[in-house]
Every structure is written in structure tokens, then in C-alpha cells.
PDB file of C-alpha atoms and ligand atoms in Angstrom:
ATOM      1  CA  UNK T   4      16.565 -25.805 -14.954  1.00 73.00           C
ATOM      2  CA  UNK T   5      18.955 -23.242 -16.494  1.00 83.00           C
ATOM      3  CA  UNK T   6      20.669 -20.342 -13.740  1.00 83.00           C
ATOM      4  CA  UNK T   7      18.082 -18.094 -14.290  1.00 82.00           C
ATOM      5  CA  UNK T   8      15.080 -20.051 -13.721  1.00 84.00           C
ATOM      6  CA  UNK T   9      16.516 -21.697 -10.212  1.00 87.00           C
ATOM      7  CA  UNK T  10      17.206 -17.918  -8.830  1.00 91.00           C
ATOM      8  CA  UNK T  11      13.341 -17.087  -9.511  1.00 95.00           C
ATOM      9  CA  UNK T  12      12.107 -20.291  -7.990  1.00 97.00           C
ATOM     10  CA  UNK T  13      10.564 -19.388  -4.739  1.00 98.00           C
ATOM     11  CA  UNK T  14       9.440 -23.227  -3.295  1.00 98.00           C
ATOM     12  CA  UNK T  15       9.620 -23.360   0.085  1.00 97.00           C
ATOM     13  CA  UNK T  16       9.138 -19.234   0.256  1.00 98.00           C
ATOM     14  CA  UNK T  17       6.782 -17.189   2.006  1.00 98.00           C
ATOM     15  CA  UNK T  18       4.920 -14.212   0.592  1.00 98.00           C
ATOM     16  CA  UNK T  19       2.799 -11.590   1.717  1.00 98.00           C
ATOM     17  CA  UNK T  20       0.788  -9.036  -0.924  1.00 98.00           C
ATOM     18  CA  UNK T  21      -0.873  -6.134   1.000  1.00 98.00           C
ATOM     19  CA  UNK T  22      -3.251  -5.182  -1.419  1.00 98.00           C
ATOM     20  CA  UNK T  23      -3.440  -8.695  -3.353  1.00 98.00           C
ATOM     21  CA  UNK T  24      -6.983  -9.279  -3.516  1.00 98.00           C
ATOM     22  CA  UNK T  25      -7.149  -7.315  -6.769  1.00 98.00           C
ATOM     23  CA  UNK T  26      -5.804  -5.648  -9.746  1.00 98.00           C
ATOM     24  CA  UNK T  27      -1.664  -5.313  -9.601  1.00 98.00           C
ATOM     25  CA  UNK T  28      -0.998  -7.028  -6.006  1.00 98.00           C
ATOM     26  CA  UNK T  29      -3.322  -9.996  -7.435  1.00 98.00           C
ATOM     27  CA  UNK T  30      -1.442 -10.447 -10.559  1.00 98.00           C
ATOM     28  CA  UNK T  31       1.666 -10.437  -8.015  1.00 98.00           C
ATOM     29  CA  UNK T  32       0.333 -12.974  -5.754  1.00 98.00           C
ATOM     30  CA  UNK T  33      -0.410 -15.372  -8.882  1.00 98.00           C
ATOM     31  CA  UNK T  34       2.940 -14.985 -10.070  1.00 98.00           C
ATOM     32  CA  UNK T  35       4.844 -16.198  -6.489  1.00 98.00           C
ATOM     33  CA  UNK T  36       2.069 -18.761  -6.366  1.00 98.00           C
ATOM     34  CA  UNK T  37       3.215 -20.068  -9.794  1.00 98.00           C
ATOM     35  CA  UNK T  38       6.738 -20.395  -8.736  1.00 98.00           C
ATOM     36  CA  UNK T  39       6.428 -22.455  -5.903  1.00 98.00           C
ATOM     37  CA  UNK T  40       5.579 -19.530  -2.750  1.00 98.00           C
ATOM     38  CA  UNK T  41       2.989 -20.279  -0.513  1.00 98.00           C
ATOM     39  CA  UNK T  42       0.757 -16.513  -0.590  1.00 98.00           C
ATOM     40  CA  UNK T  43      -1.081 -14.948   1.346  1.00 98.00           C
ATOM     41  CA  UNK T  44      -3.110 -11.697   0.616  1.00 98.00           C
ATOM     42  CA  UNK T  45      -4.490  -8.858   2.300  1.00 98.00           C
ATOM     43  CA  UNK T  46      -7.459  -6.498   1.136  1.00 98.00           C
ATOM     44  CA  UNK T  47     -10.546  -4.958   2.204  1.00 98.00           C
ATOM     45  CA  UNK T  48     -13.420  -7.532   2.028  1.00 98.00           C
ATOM     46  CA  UNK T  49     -14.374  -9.380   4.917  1.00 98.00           C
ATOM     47  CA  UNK T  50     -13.814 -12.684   3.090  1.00 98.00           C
ATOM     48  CA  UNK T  51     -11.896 -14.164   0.288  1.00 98.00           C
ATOM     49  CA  UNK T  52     -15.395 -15.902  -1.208  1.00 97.00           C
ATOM     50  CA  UNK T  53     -16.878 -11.891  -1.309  1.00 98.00           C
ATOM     51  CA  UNK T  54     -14.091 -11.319  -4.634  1.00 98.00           C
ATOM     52  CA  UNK T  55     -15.719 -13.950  -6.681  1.00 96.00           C
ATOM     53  CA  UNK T  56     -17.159 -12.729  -9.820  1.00 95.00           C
ATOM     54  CA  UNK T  57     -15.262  -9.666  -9.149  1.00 97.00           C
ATOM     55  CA  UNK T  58     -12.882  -8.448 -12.134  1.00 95.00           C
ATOM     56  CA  UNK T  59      -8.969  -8.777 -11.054  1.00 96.00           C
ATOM     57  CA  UNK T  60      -9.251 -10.133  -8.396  1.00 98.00           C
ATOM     58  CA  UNK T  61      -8.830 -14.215  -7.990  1.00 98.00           C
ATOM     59  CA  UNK T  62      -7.861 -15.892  -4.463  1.00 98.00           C
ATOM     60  CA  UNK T  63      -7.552 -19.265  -5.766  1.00 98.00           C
ATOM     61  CA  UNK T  64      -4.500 -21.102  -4.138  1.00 98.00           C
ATOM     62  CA  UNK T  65      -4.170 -17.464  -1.748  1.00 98.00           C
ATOM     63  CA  UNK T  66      -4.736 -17.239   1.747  1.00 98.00           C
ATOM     64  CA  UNK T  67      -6.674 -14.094   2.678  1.00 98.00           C
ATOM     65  CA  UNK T  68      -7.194 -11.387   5.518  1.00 98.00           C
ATOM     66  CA  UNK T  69      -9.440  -8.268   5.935  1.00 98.00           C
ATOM     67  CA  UNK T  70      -6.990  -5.587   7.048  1.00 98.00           C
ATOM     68  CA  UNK T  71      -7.947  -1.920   6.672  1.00 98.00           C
ATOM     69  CA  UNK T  72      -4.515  -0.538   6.436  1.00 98.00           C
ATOM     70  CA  UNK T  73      -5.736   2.829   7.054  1.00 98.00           C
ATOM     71  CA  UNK T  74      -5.587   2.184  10.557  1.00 98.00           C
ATOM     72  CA  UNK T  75      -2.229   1.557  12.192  1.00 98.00           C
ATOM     73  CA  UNK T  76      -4.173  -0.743  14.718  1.00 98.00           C
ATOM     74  CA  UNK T  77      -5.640  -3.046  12.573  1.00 98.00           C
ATOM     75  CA  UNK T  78      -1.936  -3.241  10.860  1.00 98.00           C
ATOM     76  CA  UNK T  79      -0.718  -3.756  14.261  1.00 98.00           C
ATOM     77  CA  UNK T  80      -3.659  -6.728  15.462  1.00 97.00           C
ATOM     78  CA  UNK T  81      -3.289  -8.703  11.992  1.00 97.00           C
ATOM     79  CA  UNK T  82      -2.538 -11.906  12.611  1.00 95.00           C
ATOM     80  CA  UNK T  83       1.105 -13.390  10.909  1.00 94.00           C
ATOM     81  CA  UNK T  84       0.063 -15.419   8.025  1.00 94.00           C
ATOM     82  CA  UNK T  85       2.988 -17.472   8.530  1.00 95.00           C
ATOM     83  CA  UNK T  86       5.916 -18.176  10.961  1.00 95.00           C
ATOM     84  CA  UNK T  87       8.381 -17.135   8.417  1.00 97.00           C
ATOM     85  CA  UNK T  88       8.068 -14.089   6.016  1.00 98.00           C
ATOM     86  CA  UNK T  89      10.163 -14.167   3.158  1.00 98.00           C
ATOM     87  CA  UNK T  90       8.914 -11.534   0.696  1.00 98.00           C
ATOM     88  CA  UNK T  91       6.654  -8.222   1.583  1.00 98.00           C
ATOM     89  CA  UNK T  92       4.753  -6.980  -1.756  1.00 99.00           C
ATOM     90  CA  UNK T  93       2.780  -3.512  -0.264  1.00 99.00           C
ATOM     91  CA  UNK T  94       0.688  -2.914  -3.740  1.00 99.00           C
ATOM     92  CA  UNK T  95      -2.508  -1.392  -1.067  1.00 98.00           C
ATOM     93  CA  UNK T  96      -3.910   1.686  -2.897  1.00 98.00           C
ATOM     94  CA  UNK T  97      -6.523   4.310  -3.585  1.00 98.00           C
ATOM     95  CA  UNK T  98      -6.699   7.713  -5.406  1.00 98.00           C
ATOM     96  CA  UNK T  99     -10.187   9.965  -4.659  1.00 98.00           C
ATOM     97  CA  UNK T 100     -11.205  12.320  -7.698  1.00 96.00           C
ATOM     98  CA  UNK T 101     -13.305  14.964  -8.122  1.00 96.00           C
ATOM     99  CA  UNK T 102     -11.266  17.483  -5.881  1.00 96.00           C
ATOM    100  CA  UNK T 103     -11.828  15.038  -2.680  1.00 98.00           C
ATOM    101  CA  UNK T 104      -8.255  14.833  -2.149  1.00 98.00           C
ATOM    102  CA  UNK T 105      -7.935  19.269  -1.766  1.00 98.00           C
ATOM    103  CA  UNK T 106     -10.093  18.208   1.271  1.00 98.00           C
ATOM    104  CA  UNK T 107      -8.881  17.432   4.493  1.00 98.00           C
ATOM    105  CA  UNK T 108     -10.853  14.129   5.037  1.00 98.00           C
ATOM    106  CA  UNK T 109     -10.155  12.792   1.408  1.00 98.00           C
ATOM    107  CA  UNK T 110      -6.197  14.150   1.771  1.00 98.00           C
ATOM    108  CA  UNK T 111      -5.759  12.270   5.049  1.00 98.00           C
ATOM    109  CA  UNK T 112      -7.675   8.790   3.836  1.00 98.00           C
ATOM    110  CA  UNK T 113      -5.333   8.975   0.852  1.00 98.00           C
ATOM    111  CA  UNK T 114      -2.212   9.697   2.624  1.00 98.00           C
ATOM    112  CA  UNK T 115      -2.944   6.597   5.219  1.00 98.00           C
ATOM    113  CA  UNK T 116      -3.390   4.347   2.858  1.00 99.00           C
ATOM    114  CA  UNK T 117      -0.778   5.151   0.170  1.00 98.00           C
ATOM    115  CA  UNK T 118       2.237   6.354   2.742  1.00 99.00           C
ATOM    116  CA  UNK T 119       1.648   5.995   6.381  1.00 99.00           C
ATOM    117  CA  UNK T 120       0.538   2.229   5.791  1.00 99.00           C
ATOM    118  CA  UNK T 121       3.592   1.499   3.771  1.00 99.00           C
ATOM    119  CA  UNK T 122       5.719   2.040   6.946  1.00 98.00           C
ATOM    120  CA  UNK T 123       3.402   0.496   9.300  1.00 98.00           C
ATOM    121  CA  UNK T 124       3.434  -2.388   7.188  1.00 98.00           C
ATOM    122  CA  UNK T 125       7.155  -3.149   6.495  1.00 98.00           C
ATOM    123  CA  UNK T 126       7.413  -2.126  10.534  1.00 98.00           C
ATOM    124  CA  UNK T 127       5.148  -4.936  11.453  1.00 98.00           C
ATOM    125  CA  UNK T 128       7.089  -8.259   9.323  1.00 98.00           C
ATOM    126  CA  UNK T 129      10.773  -6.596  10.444  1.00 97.00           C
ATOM    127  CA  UNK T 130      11.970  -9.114  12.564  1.00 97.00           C
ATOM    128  CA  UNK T 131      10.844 -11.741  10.607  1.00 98.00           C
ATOM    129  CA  UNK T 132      12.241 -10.193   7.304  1.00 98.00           C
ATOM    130  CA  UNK T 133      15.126  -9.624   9.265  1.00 98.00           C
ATOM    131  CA  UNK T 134      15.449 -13.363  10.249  1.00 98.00           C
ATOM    132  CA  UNK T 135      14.728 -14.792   6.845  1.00 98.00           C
ATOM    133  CA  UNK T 136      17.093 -11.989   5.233  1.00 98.00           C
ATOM    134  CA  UNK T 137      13.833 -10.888   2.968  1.00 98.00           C
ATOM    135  CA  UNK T 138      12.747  -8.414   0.818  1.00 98.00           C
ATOM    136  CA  UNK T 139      10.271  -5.452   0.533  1.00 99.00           C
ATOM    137  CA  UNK T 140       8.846  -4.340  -2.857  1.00 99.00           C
ATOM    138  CA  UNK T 141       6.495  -1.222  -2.437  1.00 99.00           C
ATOM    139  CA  UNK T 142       4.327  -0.524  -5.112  1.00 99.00           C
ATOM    140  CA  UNK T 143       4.301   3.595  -6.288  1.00 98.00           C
ATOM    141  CA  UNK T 144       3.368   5.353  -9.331  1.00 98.00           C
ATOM    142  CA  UNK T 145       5.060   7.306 -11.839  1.00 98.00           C
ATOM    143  CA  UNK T 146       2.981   9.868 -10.254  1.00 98.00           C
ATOM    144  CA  UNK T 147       5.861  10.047  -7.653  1.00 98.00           C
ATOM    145  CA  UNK T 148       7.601  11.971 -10.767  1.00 98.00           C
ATOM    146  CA  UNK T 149       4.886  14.469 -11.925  1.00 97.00           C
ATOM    147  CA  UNK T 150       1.938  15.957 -11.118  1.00 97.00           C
ATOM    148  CA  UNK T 151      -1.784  14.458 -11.394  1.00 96.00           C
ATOM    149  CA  UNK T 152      -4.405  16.429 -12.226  1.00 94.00           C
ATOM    150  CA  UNK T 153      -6.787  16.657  -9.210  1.00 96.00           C
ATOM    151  CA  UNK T 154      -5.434  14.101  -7.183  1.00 98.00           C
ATOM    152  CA  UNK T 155      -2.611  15.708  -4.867  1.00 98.00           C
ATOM    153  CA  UNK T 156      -2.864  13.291  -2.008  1.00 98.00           C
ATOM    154  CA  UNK T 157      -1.846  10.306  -4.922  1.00 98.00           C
ATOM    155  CA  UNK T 158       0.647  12.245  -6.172  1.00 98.00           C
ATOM    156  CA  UNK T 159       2.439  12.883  -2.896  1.00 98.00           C
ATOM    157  CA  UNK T 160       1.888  10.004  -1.186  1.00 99.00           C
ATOM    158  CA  UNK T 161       3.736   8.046  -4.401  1.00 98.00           C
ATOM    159  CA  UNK T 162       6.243  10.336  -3.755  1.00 99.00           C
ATOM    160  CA  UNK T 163       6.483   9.701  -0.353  1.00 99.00           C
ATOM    161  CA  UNK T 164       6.490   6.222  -0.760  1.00 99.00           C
ATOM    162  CA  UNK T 165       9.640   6.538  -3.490  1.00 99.00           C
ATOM    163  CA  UNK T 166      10.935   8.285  -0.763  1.00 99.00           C
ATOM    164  CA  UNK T 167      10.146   5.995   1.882  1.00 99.00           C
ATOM    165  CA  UNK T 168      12.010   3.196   0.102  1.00 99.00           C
ATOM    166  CA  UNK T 169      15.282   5.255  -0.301  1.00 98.00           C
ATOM    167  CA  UNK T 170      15.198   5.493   3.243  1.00 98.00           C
ATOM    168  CA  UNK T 171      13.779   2.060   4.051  1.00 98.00           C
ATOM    169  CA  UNK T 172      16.506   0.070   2.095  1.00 98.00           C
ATOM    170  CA  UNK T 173      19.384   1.946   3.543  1.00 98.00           C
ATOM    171  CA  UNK T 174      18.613   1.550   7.037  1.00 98.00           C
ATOM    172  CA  UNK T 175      17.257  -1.739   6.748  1.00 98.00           C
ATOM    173  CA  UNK T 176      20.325  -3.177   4.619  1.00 98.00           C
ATOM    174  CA  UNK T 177      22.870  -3.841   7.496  1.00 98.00           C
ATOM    175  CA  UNK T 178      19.992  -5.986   8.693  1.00 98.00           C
ATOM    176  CA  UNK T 179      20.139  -7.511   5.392  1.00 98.00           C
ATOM    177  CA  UNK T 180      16.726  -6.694   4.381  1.00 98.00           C
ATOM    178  CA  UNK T 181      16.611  -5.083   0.843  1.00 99.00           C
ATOM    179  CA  UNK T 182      13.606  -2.514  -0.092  1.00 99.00           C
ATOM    180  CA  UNK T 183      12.782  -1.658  -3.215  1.00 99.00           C
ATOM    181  CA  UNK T 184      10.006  -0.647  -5.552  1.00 99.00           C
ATOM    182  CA  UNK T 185       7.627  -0.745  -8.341  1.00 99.00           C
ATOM    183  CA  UNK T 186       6.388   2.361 -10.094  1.00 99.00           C
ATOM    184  CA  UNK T 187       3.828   1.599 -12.926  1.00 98.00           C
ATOM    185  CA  UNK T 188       2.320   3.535 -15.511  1.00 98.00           C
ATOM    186  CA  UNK T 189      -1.435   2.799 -16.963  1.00 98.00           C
ATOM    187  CA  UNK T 190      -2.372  -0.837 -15.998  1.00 98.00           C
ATOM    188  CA  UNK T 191      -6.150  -1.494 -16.562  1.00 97.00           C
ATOM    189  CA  UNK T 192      -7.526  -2.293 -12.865  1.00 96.00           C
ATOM    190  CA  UNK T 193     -10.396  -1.268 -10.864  1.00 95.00           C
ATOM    191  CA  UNK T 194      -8.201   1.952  -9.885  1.00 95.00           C
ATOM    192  CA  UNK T 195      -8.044   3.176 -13.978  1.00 95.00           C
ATOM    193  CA  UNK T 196     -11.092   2.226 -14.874  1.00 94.00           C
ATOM    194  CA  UNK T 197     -12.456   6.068 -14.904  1.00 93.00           C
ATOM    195  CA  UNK T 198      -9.855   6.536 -17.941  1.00 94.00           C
ATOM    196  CA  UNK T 199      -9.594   2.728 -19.169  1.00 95.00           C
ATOM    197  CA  UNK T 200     -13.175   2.452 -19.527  1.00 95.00           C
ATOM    198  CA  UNK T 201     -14.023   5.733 -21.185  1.00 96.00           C
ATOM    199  CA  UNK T 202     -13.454   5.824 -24.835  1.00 97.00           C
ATOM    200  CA  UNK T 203     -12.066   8.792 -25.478  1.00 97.00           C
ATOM    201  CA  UNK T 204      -9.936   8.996 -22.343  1.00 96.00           C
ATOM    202  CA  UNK T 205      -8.381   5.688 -23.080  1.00 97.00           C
ATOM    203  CA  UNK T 206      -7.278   6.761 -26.550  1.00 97.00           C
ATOM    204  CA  UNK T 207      -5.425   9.565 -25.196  1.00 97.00           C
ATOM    205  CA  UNK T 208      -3.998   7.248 -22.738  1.00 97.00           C
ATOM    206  CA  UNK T 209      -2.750   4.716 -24.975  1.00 98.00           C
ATOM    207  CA  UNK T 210      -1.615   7.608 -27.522  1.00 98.00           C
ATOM    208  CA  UNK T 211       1.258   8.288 -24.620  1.00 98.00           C
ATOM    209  CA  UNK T 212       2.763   4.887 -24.330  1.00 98.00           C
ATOM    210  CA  UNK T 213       5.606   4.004 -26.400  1.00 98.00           C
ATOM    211  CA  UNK T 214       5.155   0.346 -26.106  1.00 98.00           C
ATOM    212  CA  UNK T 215       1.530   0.788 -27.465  1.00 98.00           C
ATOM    213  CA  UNK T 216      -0.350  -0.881 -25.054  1.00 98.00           C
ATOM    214  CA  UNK T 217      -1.511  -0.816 -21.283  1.00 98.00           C
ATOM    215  CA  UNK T 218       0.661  -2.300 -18.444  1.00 98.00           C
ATOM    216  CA  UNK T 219      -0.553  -6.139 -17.092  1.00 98.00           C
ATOM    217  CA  UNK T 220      -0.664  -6.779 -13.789  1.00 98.00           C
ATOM    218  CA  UNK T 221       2.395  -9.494 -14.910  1.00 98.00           C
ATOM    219  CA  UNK T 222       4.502  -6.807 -16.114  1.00 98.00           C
ATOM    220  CA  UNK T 223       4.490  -5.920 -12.766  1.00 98.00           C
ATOM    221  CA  UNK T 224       4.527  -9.356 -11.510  1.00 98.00           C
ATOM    222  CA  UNK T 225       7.814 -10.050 -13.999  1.00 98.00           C
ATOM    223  CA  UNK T 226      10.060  -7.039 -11.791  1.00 98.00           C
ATOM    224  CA  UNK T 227       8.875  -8.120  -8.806  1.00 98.00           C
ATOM    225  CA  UNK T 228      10.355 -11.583  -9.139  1.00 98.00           C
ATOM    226  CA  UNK T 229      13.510  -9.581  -9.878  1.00 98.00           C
ATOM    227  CA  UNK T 230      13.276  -7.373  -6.803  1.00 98.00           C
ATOM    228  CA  UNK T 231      12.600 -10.227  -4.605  1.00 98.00           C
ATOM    229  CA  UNK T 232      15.126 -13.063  -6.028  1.00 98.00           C
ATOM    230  CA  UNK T 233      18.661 -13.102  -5.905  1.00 97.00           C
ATOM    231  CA  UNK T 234      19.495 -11.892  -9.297  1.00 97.00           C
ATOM    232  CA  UNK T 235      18.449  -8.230  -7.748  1.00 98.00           C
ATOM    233  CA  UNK T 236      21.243  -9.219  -4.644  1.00 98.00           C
ATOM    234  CA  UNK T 237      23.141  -6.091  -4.741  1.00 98.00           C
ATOM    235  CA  UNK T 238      20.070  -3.413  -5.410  1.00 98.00           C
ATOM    236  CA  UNK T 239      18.323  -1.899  -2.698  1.00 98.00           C
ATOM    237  CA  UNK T 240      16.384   1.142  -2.194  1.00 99.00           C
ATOM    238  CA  UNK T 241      15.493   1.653  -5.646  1.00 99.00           C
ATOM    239  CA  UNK T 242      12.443   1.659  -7.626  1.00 99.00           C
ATOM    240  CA  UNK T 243      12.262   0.762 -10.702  1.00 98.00           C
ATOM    241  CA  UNK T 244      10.049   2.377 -13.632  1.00 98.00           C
ATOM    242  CA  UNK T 245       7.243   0.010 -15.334  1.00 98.00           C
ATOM    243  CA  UNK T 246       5.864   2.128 -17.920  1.00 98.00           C
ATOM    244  CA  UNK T 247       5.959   0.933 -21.032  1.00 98.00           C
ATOM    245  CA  UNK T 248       7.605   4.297 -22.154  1.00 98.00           C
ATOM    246  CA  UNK T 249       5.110   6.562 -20.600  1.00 98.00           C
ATOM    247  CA  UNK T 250       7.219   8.927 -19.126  1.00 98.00           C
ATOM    248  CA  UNK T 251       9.736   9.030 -21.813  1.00 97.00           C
TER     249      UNK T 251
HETATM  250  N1  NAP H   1      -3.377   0.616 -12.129  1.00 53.20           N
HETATM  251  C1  NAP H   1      -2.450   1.509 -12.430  1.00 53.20           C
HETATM  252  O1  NAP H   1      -2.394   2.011 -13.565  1.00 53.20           O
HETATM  253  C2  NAP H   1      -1.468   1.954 -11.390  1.00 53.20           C
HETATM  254  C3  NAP H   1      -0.491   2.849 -11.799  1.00 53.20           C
HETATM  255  C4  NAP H   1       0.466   3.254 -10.875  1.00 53.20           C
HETATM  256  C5  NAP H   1       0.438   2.758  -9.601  1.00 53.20           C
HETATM  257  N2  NAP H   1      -0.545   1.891  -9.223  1.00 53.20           N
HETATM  258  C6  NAP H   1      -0.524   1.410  -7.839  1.00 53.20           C
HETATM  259  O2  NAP H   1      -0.607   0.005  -7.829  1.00 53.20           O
HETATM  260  C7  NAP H   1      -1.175  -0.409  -6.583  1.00 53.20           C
HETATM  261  C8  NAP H   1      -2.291  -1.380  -6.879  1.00 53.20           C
HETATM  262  O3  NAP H   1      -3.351  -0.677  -7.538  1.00 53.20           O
HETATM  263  P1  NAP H   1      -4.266  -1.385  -8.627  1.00 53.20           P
HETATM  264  O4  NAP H   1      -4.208  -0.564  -9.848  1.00 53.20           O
HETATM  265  O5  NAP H   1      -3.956  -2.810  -8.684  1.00 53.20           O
HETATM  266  O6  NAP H   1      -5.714  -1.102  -8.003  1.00 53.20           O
HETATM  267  P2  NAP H   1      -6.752  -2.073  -7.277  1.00 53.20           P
HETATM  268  O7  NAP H   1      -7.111  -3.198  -8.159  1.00 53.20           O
HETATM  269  O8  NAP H   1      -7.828  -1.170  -6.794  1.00 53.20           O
HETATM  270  O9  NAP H   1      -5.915  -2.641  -6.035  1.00 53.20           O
HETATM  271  C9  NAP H   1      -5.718  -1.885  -4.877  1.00 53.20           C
HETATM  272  C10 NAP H   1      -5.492  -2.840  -3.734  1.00 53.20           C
HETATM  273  O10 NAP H   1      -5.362  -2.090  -2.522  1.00 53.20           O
HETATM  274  C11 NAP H   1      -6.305  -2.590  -1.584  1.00 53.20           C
HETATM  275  N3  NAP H   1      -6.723  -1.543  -0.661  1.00 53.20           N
HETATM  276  C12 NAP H   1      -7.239  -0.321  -0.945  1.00 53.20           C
HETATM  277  N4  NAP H   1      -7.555   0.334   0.184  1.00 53.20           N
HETATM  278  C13 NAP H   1      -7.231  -0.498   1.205  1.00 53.20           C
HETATM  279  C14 NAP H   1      -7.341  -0.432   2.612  1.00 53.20           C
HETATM  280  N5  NAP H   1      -7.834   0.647   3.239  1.00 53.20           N
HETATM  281  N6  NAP H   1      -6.939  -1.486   3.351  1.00 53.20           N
HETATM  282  C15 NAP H   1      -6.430  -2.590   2.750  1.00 53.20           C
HETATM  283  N7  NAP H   1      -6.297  -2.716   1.421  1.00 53.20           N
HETATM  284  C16 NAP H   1      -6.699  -1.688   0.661  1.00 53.20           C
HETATM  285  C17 NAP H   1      -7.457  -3.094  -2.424  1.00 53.20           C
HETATM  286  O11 NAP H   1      -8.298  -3.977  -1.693  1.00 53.20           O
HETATM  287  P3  NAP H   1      -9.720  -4.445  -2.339  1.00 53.20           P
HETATM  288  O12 NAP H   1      -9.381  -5.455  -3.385  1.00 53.20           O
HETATM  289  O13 NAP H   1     -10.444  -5.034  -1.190  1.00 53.20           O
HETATM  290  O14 NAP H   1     -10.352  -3.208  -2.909  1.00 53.20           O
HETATM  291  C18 NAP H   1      -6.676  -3.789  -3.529  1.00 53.20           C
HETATM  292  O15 NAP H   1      -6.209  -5.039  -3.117  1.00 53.20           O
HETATM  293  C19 NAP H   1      -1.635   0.861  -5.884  1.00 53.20           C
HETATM  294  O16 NAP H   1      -0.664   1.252  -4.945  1.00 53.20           O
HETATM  295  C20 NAP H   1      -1.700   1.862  -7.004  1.00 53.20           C
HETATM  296  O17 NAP H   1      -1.560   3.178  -6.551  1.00 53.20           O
HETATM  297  C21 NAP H   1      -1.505   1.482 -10.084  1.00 53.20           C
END
């Protein structure tokens, strides 16, 4: 095994995806699987067996929980997947369109799930990040950077949750916990499909990305083995565009 390949071999590691039951957070999960972690995922289903046949999102070799991460109490009841927590992969998201989020209900389910669950998240696994010396990686958006048309709740709350992570990894790295983050530009998941699988929409998408081509979810997957592994040792707080050019 060359240098490289031993610093992103995670055997004997613990990992948990919030938001890994599908799309980006699943292709995550796979990834740490494939590398020796044993995963665990969290999503919105009541059980792992009620994602099969369902595009993106594949539990084998995962262990799964139903935890509605808009509510700080269900964060707060989950049970700990393991005794150890090595690696904390928060890729939970949603975006509401047709003006929903200018609305006070659609604003505030947006903002809970995007922002306020990132912190109650990375609050809960502290001590045992702390006491395995882990990592964060918190999945944004390039929307952080610009506006969205008609969705101002996803736009701030990626913001916010660049923001958060600034904060996050310096107060968290004298504890030597590192936070850092992911922000993607147009991967094909359940959450793009209103422009991915519209013809002309997904033209004009692709027409805007350098690298020619929609993000995978193991473009992600490839930086967040670098955030998480040793060869990122002396980053935190950072997040790190994945965008194939897109905002170029
Ligand atoms: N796709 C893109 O182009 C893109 C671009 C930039 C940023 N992102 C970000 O990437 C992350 C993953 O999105 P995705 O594209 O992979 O979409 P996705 O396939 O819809 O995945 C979203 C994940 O969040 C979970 N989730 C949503 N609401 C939740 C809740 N209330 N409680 C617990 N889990 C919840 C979903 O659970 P279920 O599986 O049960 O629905 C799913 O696992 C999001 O933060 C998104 O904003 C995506």
C-alpha cells in the first residue's frame, strides 16, 4: 500500500452520514464503507428496507436510523450508533420551490433542517469526536456564494452553514476536532431532479459547468476522504468548492 492509500484507509473507523440514505450522503457512506469504516446512516424513512427500489439511495452494508433532524429532540433522543465516533458527514437537506420558502412555515422548515440541525448535530457526537480526535464535514452549496432564484431559506441556510463551520472548526480545534466542509455544484439527486430531469433546464445547467458534466455523489465522496483523513491534518474550518467549474 503506497503513503497515500494507508492515510485514506479508515478500518477500524467509525462513521456517521446524517442524511446518508440518499443522493450525496449515500454516495458518502459507500465510499467509507469501501475503505474499511463501519457506517451508519441517518434519514427520514422509518426503515432502511422502505429505500429499496428507490433511486440513490442503497443501505447495503449501512446501519440505519429514522431521525427527523428538524426537531432538536429527536437529534437529542437518537440513539449512538456506536461507542466511538470517528467521522461526522451532516449531508441532511431540503430546498422548497415555488415561493414556499418567502413563507414563514416553508422559511423555518428550511432553516431547521439546513442550519439549526447542523449544530444540533455536531453538538450531540462532541464528546465522542472529542475523544476519538474526529472530524466534521458539513455538506453546503455553492449557494452559500450567490443567490438562488426563489429559494432564500437554501440560500441562507448554506450560508449559514459555511459560516457555521468557520466558527465550528475554530472553537472546536483546541479540542482537536477539525470541521470542515463540502460545497457542491449540480449533482443529479432526488434534490435536482426539477432541473436534471427537465430537458431544457438541464441543458442550461450543463452549459455552465466547465468540466462538462454533472457532479457524482463520489466527487463528493473523493473530498470527503480528504477532509476526514490525515492528509487534510492541518485544515480546519474550511470548505472546500466541488463544482466542476460552476462558479468560475
Ligand atoms: N444535489 C446537488 O446538486 C446539491 C448541490 C449543492 C448542495 N447539495 C447539498 O447536498 C446535501 C445532500 O443533498 P442531495 O442532493 O444528496 O439530496 P437528497 O438525495 O435529497 O439527500 C438529502 C438527504 O437529507 C435527508 N433529509 C432531508 N430532510 C431530512 C430531515 N428532516 N431529517 C433527516 N434527514 C433529512 C434525506 O433523507 P431521505 O433520504 O429520507 O429523504 C437525504 O438523506 C444537501 O445538504 C444539499 O443541500 C446538493
Amino acid at each position: 500500500m503506497s503513503e497515500v492509500d494507508l492515510e485514506l484507509d479508515f478500518s477500524g473507523r467509525t462513521v456517521l452520514v446524517v442524511g446518508g440514505s440518499s443522493g450525496i450522503g449515500n454516495g458518502i457512506a459507500h465510499e467509507f464503507h469501501t475503505r474499511g469504516a463501519q457506517v451508519h446512516v441517518w434519514g427520514t424513512r422509518a426503515g432502511a428496507q422502505d429505500y429499496a427500489g428507490s433511486a440513490g439511495s442503497d443501505l447495503e452494508g449501512l446501519g440505519y436510523t429514522q431521525v427527523d433532524v428538524s426537531d432538536p429532540d429527536a437529534i437529542a433522543a437518537a440513539p449512538l450508533p456506536f461507542d466511538t465516533l470517528d467521522v461526522l458527514v451532516l449531508s441532511q437537506g431540503t430546498v422548497l420551490y415555488k415561493r414556499q420558502e418567502f413563507e414563514r412555515v416553508g422559511w423555518d422548515e428550511v432553516m431547521a433542517i439546513n442550519l439549526d440541525s447542523v449544530l444540533h448535530c455536531a453538538r450531540r457526537f462532541e464528546q465522542q469526536l472529542e475523544s476519538s480526535r474526529g472530524s466534521v464535514i458539513v455538506v453546503s452549496s455553492i449557494a452559500a456564494y450567490m443567490a438562488t432564484v426563489g429559494t432564500p431559506a437554501y440560500a441562507a441556510s448554506k450560508a449559514g452553514a459555511v459560516s457555521l463551520t468557520r466558527t465550528l472548526g475554530q472553537a472546536w480545534a483546541p479540542r482537536g476536532i477539525r470541521v470542515n466542509g463540502i460545497a457542491p455544484g449540480m449533482v443529479e439527486t432526488k434534490l435536482t431532479a426539477i432541473t436534471t430531469e427537465h430537458p431544457q433546464r438541464r441543458e442550461r445547467a450543463l452549459s455552465k459547468i466547465p468540466l462538462g458534466r454533472f457532479g457524482l455523489p463520489a466527487d463528493m465522496a473523493g473530498v470527503a476522504l480528504f477532509l476526514a483523513s490525515p492528509l487534510s491534518a492541518y485544515v480546519t474550518g474550511q470548505t472546500i468548492v466541488v463544482d466542476g467549474g460552476l462558479t468560475l
